[in-house]
Amino acid sequence: MSNNHVAITGIGQTERYRTKLTCSLAGLVREAALNALADANCSWDDIDALIIGKAPDMFEGVVMPESYLAEALGGVNKPVLRVHTAGSVGGSTAIVAANHIKSGLFKRVLTVAFEKQSESNAHWALSPSMPFRPHFNSGAGGMFAPVIREYMRRSGAPDDIGCQVAVKDRKHALRNPHAHLHLPDIDLDTVKNSPMLWEPTRFLESCPSSDGACAMVLTCEALADSGSHKPAWVHAMAMRSEPSFYPWREEVNPHASRECAKDLYAQAGIKNPRKELDMAEVYVPFSWFEPIWLESLGFAEEGQGWKLTQDGSTSLDENGDIPWNCSGGVLSSNPIGASGMIRFAEAALQVRGMAEQRQVDGAKKALGHAYGGHSQFFAMWIVGAEKP
Amino acid sequence: MTANLKSGLREVAIIGYAQSPQVRQERVLNEVEMLMPEINKALAEAGLTMDEIDFVCSGSCDYIAGGAFSFVGAVDALGATPCKMESHVEMDAAWALYEAWIKIQAGEIKTALIYGFGKSSVGELPDVLSQQLDPYYLAPLWPDSISLAALQASLLLQSGRYNERDFANVVVDSRRKAKANNNAQLAGDVNAADLLAAPYIASPLRRHDCCPITDGASVLIISEKSAIPNAALAANGVRPVMIRGMDHRMEVHQLGLRTLDDSLSTKQAFAQVGSQSGIAVGQYDFAELYAPFSPQTLILKDALGLGDKVDINPSGGPLAGHIMMSAGLDRFGMSYRAMQSGSANTALCHATSGPCLQHNLIAALEAC
């Protein structure tokens, strides 16, 4: 049974990951799910199980919302599971869903990840005063700023690499109708002149607060050809976690990130990810995480990742050899709980040849990546156009 | 071959379990401190070290701890490097067990450690759970979990199948059996007449009909058959308990659209488990049911078709101690415990989630 291959036959996203004040939570997730079902050419009745993922419930103020959302997602009378692994959740939810297929117990499952940040304030939700713990009122940007400063110190990268990432990803976003931010006039000066939020991270080097959902239909091998379009195939998937703090913790290049990537590449038989992959959708919520993850994920030697950003290797507009975040990435849309699944789904769209204006020509193998917490929870998959 | 011929399932055994005392209020220890000793106890019982665990999965709820990412701190209890393959469900840890069981069925892992924890004492649990309801039509009214369970109990009374004395007898039975459970919070000899003299807190429910607010943590270890450390288990006197089948089903959220004095999703899951396990209802020696309110025990008993021969909640059940987010996993742990002496061989486990038994999980356990 462990040889069961998993196919992605349907992908659906909400029309645009922007603030949606007039849409209910149920309406939000249902839109993405219906789009995925249409792509997979199947109906609610064809779905055997529903796997929901989202980040902290405090982002919308609904406790364990799968109870309320199951009906809108056709989950009644079916197994419904709710995954929560911090920012990596969109990725780990897809992996949990894929394991349902791989188990042989399910033939076709629907997986949906979402966040509606306009319902609450993420900075507040991430910074409560907890009993027995020091109050850590920093939000995500403040938490990662020291990590970024340490990366800059170690690598000696020029100060404006982060700004270059911000411009590159926002230009990619102009190719993606789903992206929250469409900033047609963005350039290096605009980013450099935007307000400094958490030194060295500027406003335009940060992800937006977005609303949206992403859904995928996963099927067993026998049903893979039933979709409207050609499927993507799961070649490898991996998850790793580590505690927030311990004496030998490596925050810039976390142990869990390296071990997760190593496991992933071993499964996929990949020795040189830059050469063997055609593109990557990687969780970059603050600009400097592009060079940080380029190194941690083995696309560049330690200390050299920023050079790939600088020379345009990761840019679709500059015909780079390894485009990163053709969708515009997390920097252009961040419905937090969905962001990991969007990365996983965008990688799948690329190898299906369905990424439209943001398509990498002839993409056959792509990486989807998500991370969360204090750079401590990782979920990754590699998808391919061909069966593994 | 590791597959069970009847169902094609890989054979998975419970080989370790530990649970903290189910206390009314843990004033000193935080969640990680409650959890760590239990992880070590469960590992010792299973004869495994943390490095031999392929996968860790947990269940917890941020709104019980009162802050986002309550599960993040708990990762401290697992140790640092090498890093763990780890996941978390914002559900009762019985569903974390389900995720791990699926991962074993997928051939991804062989061993898993599952834990759940919660300190319900730090908040107002019935009010917190009201925020689980439809955020547009129900949650703004703050209907607390006890009031909703009372509505369900009223419907059960109206059906004419049971009366309030039957509810009280469930409690009498629970407290009596809990005398043998060292971790129980509520145990002892009570009689129905005395219980019925107590005032209602939400008619027709009295305080004793509701599970007690409880702080605690519990840990379960499972292994695919080929990886069971048989020698270590024999040395520890552990009898592995096989999971012969597991399934869960969801119902409609809106209470008005459900048959509240029955549990259709329990029936659906039970039918599925029956076909996986080949175990008929009459073959179960006992059942551990996650019924947080006494009338729900009766609803579940009827939905499952459990006759009077099947012992229900020999541990005392959730009415004797209820670690929110781990009470479902504890049904598995308590069943495994009860089978160690050899006096029982087959158990039915049940877990629930959502208001008024909206979502139910069923599993069949059989001792080797």
Tab-separated table of C-alpha atoms in Angstrom, chain A residues 15-19 173 176-183 207-211 327 329-335:
chain	number	residue	atom	x	y	z
A	15	GLU	CA	-10.497	35.121	-6.706
A	16	ARG	CA	-7.995	37.424	-5.025
A	17	TYR	CA	-6.311	37.223	-1.644
A	18	ARG	CA	-7.455	40.680	-0.577
A	19	THR	CA	-9.545	41.817	2.327
A	173	ALA	CA	2.530	39.090	-8.481
A	176	ASN	CA	-0.975	36.316	-10.861
A	177	PRO	CA	-4.652	37.335	-10.783
A	178	HIS	CA	-5.023	35.812	-7.284
A	179	ALA	CA	-2.276	37.915	-5.672
A	180	HIS	CA	-3.398	40.369	-2.997
A	181	LEU	CA	-0.855	43.084	-3.851
A	182	HIS	CA	-0.723	44.390	-7.387
A	183	LEU	CA	1.817	47.210	-7.290
A	207	CYS	CA	3.877	40.343	3.749
A	208	PRO	CA	0.387	41.866	3.707
A	209	SER	CA	-2.553	40.734	5.865
A	210	SER	CA	-4.757	38.841	3.462
A	211	ASP	CA	-8.012	36.920	3.283
A	327	SER	CA	3.044	33.592	-7.896
A	329	GLY	CA	4.810	34.544	-2.962
A	330	VAL	CA	3.876	35.275	0.614
A	331	LEU	CA	5.211	38.815	0.137
A	332	SER	CA	2.291	39.491	-2.204
A	333	SER	CA	-0.474	37.487	-0.460
A	334	ASN	CA	-0.528	36.152	3.070
A	335	PRO	CA	-3.732	34.524	4.256
